[in-house]
Amino acid sequence: MFSPRPMKHVMIQVLTGDLPQVSLILAELELFSPDHRALCAEHFPWVPGERFRELYTQASGRLQKISRHIPLAPQVQLGGVHVISEQELEETNRWLGQVWERCSAHEEGLRRLGDERQMVLQLEQALENFGELNIDLGLLQGERMFLDIHVGMVPRANVTQ
């Protein structure tokens, strides 16, 4: 019924000026995944698009982190595929970095507020538990060297004892 497709490794060598057009064609095919193996590193010390790929990965990661905290509108449907320059991507990545810094600061503030809320709830519970505690505070002003008072909780069934 289903059978796996054999993987094919193809090396494409194009002129640097033709890279944007070749990139668009490969993107339209939706079957292209660049291979990052260092097979010919000695012949090709500089791989075109490496910086672009790094910027894209970083921007994509930032956008995913932001989208976990802020609901984003559905992606815009473009009329056609177009080339985004490295400068545009770098500017977008920088902007996403600034947005993530603010989002991260708000996330940290929310975490602190949550911790403080939990502490207040615990203090309220402690006050409720010891609200009916009846201790003569005059014992603290006496001439005694040691004060022997046991503070704790006793089950209601044992209160009459």
PDB file of C-alpha atoms in Angstrom:
ATOM      1  CA  MET A   1       0.000   0.000   0.000  1.00  0.00           C
ATOM      2  CA  PHE A   2       2.554   2.600   1.157  1.00  0.00           C
ATOM      3  CA  SER A   3       6.175   2.300   0.273  1.00  0.00           C
ATOM      4  CA  PRO A   4       9.003   4.592   1.326  1.00  0.00           C
ATOM      5  CA  ARG A   5      10.629   6.786  -1.261  1.00  0.00           C
ATOM      6  CA  PRO A   6      14.325   6.302  -1.693  1.00  0.00           C
ATOM      7  CA  MET A   7      16.350   9.286  -0.569  1.00  0.00           C
ATOM      8  CA  LYS A   8      18.338  11.057  -3.193  1.00  0.00           C
ATOM      9  CA  HIS A   9      21.294  13.297  -2.602  1.00  0.00           C
ATOM     10  CA  VAL A  10      21.839  15.784  -5.364  1.00  0.00           C
ATOM     11  CA  MET A  11      24.561  18.384  -5.511  1.00  0.00           C
ATOM     12  CA  ILE A  12      23.490  21.537  -7.312  1.00  0.00           C
ATOM     13  CA  GLN A  13      26.165  23.962  -8.385  1.00  0.00           C
ATOM     14  CA  VAL A  14      24.936  27.355  -9.557  1.00  0.00           C
ATOM     15  CA  LEU A  15      26.347  30.809  -9.964  1.00  0.00           C
ATOM     16  CA  THR A  16      25.965  33.086  -6.952  1.00  0.00           C
ATOM     17  CA  GLY A  17      23.822  35.482  -8.968  1.00  0.00           C
ATOM     18  CA  ASP A  18      21.345  32.685  -9.776  1.00  0.00           C
ATOM     19  CA  LEU A  19      20.907  31.589  -6.140  1.00  0.00           C
ATOM     20  CA  PRO A  20      17.697  33.593  -5.482  1.00  0.00           C
ATOM     21  CA  GLN A  21      15.963  32.109  -8.538  1.00  0.00           C
ATOM     22  CA  VAL A  22      17.133  28.574  -7.757  1.00  0.00           C
ATOM     23  CA  SER A  23      16.006  29.021  -4.136  1.00  0.00           C
ATOM     24  CA  LEU A  24      12.520  30.028  -5.291  1.00  0.00           C
ATOM     25  CA  ILE A  25      12.243  27.059  -7.627  1.00  0.00           C
ATOM     26  CA  LEU A  26      13.304  24.642  -4.884  1.00  0.00           C
ATOM     27  CA  ALA A  27      10.913  26.291  -2.397  1.00  0.00           C
ATOM     28  CA  GLU A  28       8.007  25.921  -4.828  1.00  0.00           C
ATOM     29  CA  LEU A  29       8.774  22.197  -5.172  1.00  0.00           C
ATOM     30  CA  GLU A  30       8.401  21.766  -1.377  1.00  0.00           C
ATOM     31  CA  LEU A  31      10.578  18.674  -1.563  1.00  0.00           C
ATOM     32  CA  PHE A  32      13.938  20.223  -0.829  1.00  0.00           C
ATOM     33  CA  SER A  33      15.853  19.824   2.394  1.00  0.00           C
ATOM     34  CA  PRO A  34      19.441  21.086   2.351  1.00  0.00           C
ATOM     35  CA  ASP A  35      22.070  18.622   3.433  1.00  0.00           C
ATOM     36  CA  HIS A  36      24.481  20.057   5.979  1.00  0.00           C
ATOM     37  CA  ARG A  37      27.113  17.350   5.739  1.00  0.00           C
ATOM     38  CA  ALA A  38      30.649  18.555   5.261  1.00  0.00           C
ATOM     39  CA  LEU A  39      31.439  16.375   2.249  1.00  0.00           C
ATOM     40  CA  CYS A  40      33.351  18.899   0.203  1.00  0.00           C
ATOM     41  CA  ALA A  41      34.425  21.363   2.867  1.00  0.00           C
ATOM     42  CA  GLU A  42      37.907  21.588   1.406  1.00  0.00           C
ATOM     43  CA  HIS A  43      36.523  22.494  -2.046  1.00  0.00           C
ATOM     44  CA  PHE A  44      33.733  24.782  -0.773  1.00  0.00           C
ATOM     45  CA  PRO A  45      34.879  26.529   2.419  1.00  0.00           C
ATOM     46  CA  TRP A  46      32.081  29.097   2.116  1.00  0.00           C
ATOM     47  CA  VAL A  47      28.529  27.840   1.656  1.00  0.00           C
ATOM     48  CA  PRO A  48      26.138  30.486   0.313  1.00  0.00           C
ATOM     49  CA  GLY A  49      23.102  31.062   2.478  1.00  0.00           C
ATOM     50  CA  GLU A  50      24.612  29.768   5.720  1.00  0.00           C
ATOM     51  CA  ARG A  51      24.153  33.120   7.502  1.00  0.00           C
ATOM     52  CA  PHE A  52      20.619  33.374   6.076  1.00  0.00           C
ATOM     53  CA  ARG A  53      19.832  29.880   7.403  1.00  0.00           C
ATOM     54  CA  GLU A  54      21.146  30.804  10.873  1.00  0.00           C
ATOM     55  CA  LEU A  55      19.070  34.004  10.924  1.00  0.00           C
ATOM     56  CA  TYR A  56      15.969  32.137   9.776  1.00  0.00           C
ATOM     57  CA  THR A  57      16.398  29.444  12.430  1.00  0.00           C
ATOM     58  CA  GLN A  58      16.845  32.043  15.177  1.00  0.00           C
ATOM     59  CA  ALA A  59      13.887  34.165  13.992  1.00  0.00           C
ATOM     60  CA  SER A  60      11.672  31.101  13.662  1.00  0.00           C
ATOM     61  CA  GLY A  61      12.570  29.963  17.191  1.00  0.00           C
ATOM     62  CA  ARG A  62      11.829  33.402  18.608  1.00  0.00           C
ATOM     63  CA  LEU A  63       8.480  33.532  16.810  1.00  0.00           C
ATOM     64  CA  GLN A  64       7.532  30.116  18.215  1.00  0.00           C
ATOM     65  CA  LYS A  65       8.426  31.217  21.773  1.00  0.00           C
ATOM     66  CA  ILE A  66       6.432  34.433  21.376  1.00  0.00           C
ATOM     67  CA  SER A  67       3.421  32.596  19.937  1.00  0.00           C
ATOM     68  CA  ARG A  68       3.205  30.439  23.092  1.00  0.00           C
ATOM     69  CA  HIS A  69       2.425  33.595  25.094  1.00  0.00           C
ATOM     70  CA  ILE A  70       0.701  35.883  22.605  1.00  0.00           C
ATOM     71  CA  PRO A  71      -2.035  34.654  20.280  1.00  0.00           C
ATOM     72  CA  LEU A  72      -0.970  35.496  16.746  1.00  0.00           C
ATOM     73  CA  ALA A  73      -3.208  36.059  13.745  1.00  0.00           C
ATOM     74  CA  PRO A  74      -3.270  33.271  11.173  1.00  0.00           C
ATOM     75  CA  GLN A  75      -0.453  33.424   8.698  1.00  0.00           C
ATOM     76  CA  VAL A  76      -0.961  35.763   5.784  1.00  0.00           C
ATOM     77  CA  GLN A  77      -1.537  34.092   2.436  1.00  0.00           C
ATOM     78  CA  LEU A  78       0.875  35.569  -0.061  1.00  0.00           C
ATOM     79  CA  GLY A  79       0.011  35.991  -3.714  1.00  0.00           C
ATOM     80  CA  GLY A  80       3.266  34.413  -4.772  1.00  0.00           C
ATOM     81  CA  VAL A  81       6.606  33.329  -3.454  1.00  0.00           C
ATOM     82  CA  HIS A  82       9.142  36.122  -3.274  1.00  0.00           C
ATOM     83  CA  VAL A  83      12.735  36.479  -2.168  1.00  0.00           C
ATOM     84  CA  ILE A  84      13.453  38.004   1.231  1.00  0.00           C
ATOM     85  CA  SER A  85      16.839  39.638   1.489  1.00  0.00           C
ATOM     86  CA  GLU A  86      19.243  38.801   4.264  1.00  0.00           C
ATOM     87  CA  GLN A  87      18.973  42.391   5.528  1.00  0.00           C
ATOM     88  CA  GLU A  88      15.164  42.125   5.788  1.00  0.00           C
ATOM     89  CA  LEU A  89      15.473  38.847   7.651  1.00  0.00           C
ATOM     90  CA  GLU A  90      18.104  40.315   9.970  1.00  0.00           C
ATOM     91  CA  GLU A  91      15.860  43.300  10.720  1.00  0.00           C
ATOM     92  CA  THR A  92      12.891  41.010  11.397  1.00  0.00           C
ATOM     93  CA  ASN A  93      15.044  38.796  13.608  1.00  0.00           C
ATOM     94  CA  ARG A  94      16.249  41.839  15.566  1.00  0.00           C
ATOM     95  CA  TRP A  95      12.645  43.024  16.031  1.00  0.00           C
ATOM     96  CA  LEU A  96      11.539  39.546  17.152  1.00  0.00           C
ATOM     97  CA  GLY A  97      14.436  39.581  19.637  1.00  0.00           C
ATOM     98  CA  GLN A  98      13.174  42.847  21.137  1.00  0.00           C
ATOM     99  CA  VAL A  99       9.611  41.510  21.329  1.00  0.00           C
ATOM    100  CA  TRP A 100      10.849  38.302  22.975  1.00  0.00           C
ATOM    101  CA  GLU A 101      12.838  40.308  25.563  1.00  0.00           C
ATOM    102  CA  ARG A 102       9.669  42.171  26.558  1.00  0.00           C
ATOM    103  CA  CYS A 103       7.607  38.981  26.492  1.00  0.00           C
ATOM    104  CA  SER A 104      10.213  37.192  28.605  1.00  0.00           C
ATOM    105  CA  ALA A 105      10.234  40.037  31.152  1.00  0.00           C
ATOM    106  CA  HIS A 106       6.437  39.855  31.410  1.00  0.00           C
ATOM    107  CA  GLU A 107       6.623  36.074  31.720  1.00  0.00           C
ATOM    108  CA  GLU A 108       9.108  36.414  34.597  1.00  0.00           C
ATOM    109  CA  GLY A 109       6.845  39.010  36.255  1.00  0.00           C
ATOM    110  CA  LEU A 110       3.864  36.656  35.952  1.00  0.00           C
ATOM    111  CA  ARG A 111       5.915  33.841  37.458  1.00  0.00           C
ATOM    112  CA  ARG A 112       6.888  36.059  40.417  1.00  0.00           C
ATOM    113  CA  LEU A 113       3.254  37.113  40.895  1.00  0.00           C
ATOM    114  CA  GLY A 114       2.222  33.460  40.839  1.00  0.00           C
ATOM    115  CA  ASP A 115       4.826  32.646  43.498  1.00  0.00           C
ATOM    116  CA  GLU A 116       3.659  35.568  45.650  1.00  0.00           C
ATOM    117  CA  ARG A 117       0.025  34.506  45.213  1.00  0.00           C
ATOM    118  CA  GLN A 118       0.903  30.977  46.324  1.00  0.00           C
ATOM    119  CA  MET A 119       2.713  32.366  49.382  1.00  0.00           C
ATOM    120  CA  VAL A 120      -0.284  34.545  50.310  1.00  0.00           C
ATOM    121  CA  LEU A 121      -2.605  31.541  49.970  1.00  0.00           C
ATOM    122  CA  GLN A 122      -0.342  29.519  52.267  1.00  0.00           C
ATOM    123  CA  LEU A 123      -0.250  32.360  54.817  1.00  0.00           C
ATOM    124  CA  GLU A 124      -4.047  32.667  54.694  1.00  0.00           C
ATOM    125  CA  GLN A 125      -4.320  28.925  55.269  1.00  0.00           C
ATOM    126  CA  ALA A 126      -1.961  29.177  58.253  1.00  0.00           C
ATOM    127  CA  LEU A 127      -3.992  32.078  59.692  1.00  0.00           C
ATOM    128  CA  GLU A 128      -7.171  30.076  59.235  1.00  0.00           C
ATOM    129  CA  ASN A 129      -5.606  27.067  60.971  1.00  0.00           C
ATOM    130  CA  PHE A 130      -4.371  29.092  63.955  1.00  0.00           C
ATOM    131  CA  GLY A 131      -7.152  31.725  63.996  1.00  0.00           C
ATOM    132  CA  GLU A 132      -8.767  30.334  67.135  1.00  0.00           C
ATOM    133  CA  LEU A 133      -5.485  29.859  68.961  1.00  0.00           C
ATOM    134  CA  ASN A 134      -5.770  31.230  72.486  1.00  0.00           C
ATOM    135  CA  ILE A 135      -2.369  31.944  74.061  1.00  0.00           C
ATOM    136  CA  ASP A 136      -1.856  34.205  77.043  1.00  0.00           C
ATOM    137  CA  LEU A 137       0.813  36.586  75.730  1.00  0.00           C
ATOM    138  CA  GLY A 138       1.427  37.740  79.303  1.00  0.00           C
ATOM    139  CA  LEU A 139       3.485  34.565  79.724  1.00  0.00           C
ATOM    140  CA  LEU A 140       6.107  36.117  77.470  1.00  0.00           C
ATOM    141  CA  GLN A 141       6.636  39.033  79.882  1.00  0.00           C
ATOM    142  CA  GLY A 142       7.230  36.919  82.961  1.00  0.00           C
ATOM    143  CA  GLU A 143      10.508  36.350  84.781  1.00  0.00           C
ATOM    144  CA  ARG A 144      10.814  32.846  83.398  1.00  0.00           C
ATOM    145  CA  MET A 145      13.947  31.813  81.630  1.00  0.00           C
ATOM    146  CA  PHE A 146      12.184  29.292  79.374  1.00  0.00           C
ATOM    147  CA  LEU A 147       8.703  29.250  77.936  1.00  0.00           C
ATOM    148  CA  ASP A 148       7.105  25.821  77.476  1.00  0.00           C
ATOM    149  CA  ILE A 149       4.230  26.152  75.042  1.00  0.00           C
ATOM    150  CA  HIS A 150       3.337  23.535  72.453  1.00  0.00           C
ATOM    151  CA  VAL A 151       1.721  24.945  69.326  1.00  0.00           C
ATOM    152  CA  GLY A 152       0.253  22.585  66.796  1.00  0.00           C
ATOM    153  CA  MET A 153      -2.908  21.167  65.372  1.00  0.00           C
ATOM    154  CA  VAL A 154      -5.122  18.587  67.006  1.00  0.00           C
ATOM    155  CA  PRO A 155      -7.880  16.741  65.159  1.00  0.00           C
ATOM    156  CA  ARG A 156     -11.372  18.018  66.067  1.00  0.00           C
ATOM    157  CA  ALA A 157     -12.298  14.610  67.487  1.00  0.00           C
ATOM    158  CA  ASN A 158      -9.612  15.021  70.172  1.00  0.00           C
ATOM    159  CA  VAL A 159     -10.508  18.613  71.148  1.00  0.00           C
ATOM    160  CA  THR A 160     -12.842  17.540  73.974  1.00  0.00           C
ATOM    161  CA  GLN A 161     -10.063  15.603  75.653  1.00  0.00           C
TER     162      GLN A 161
END
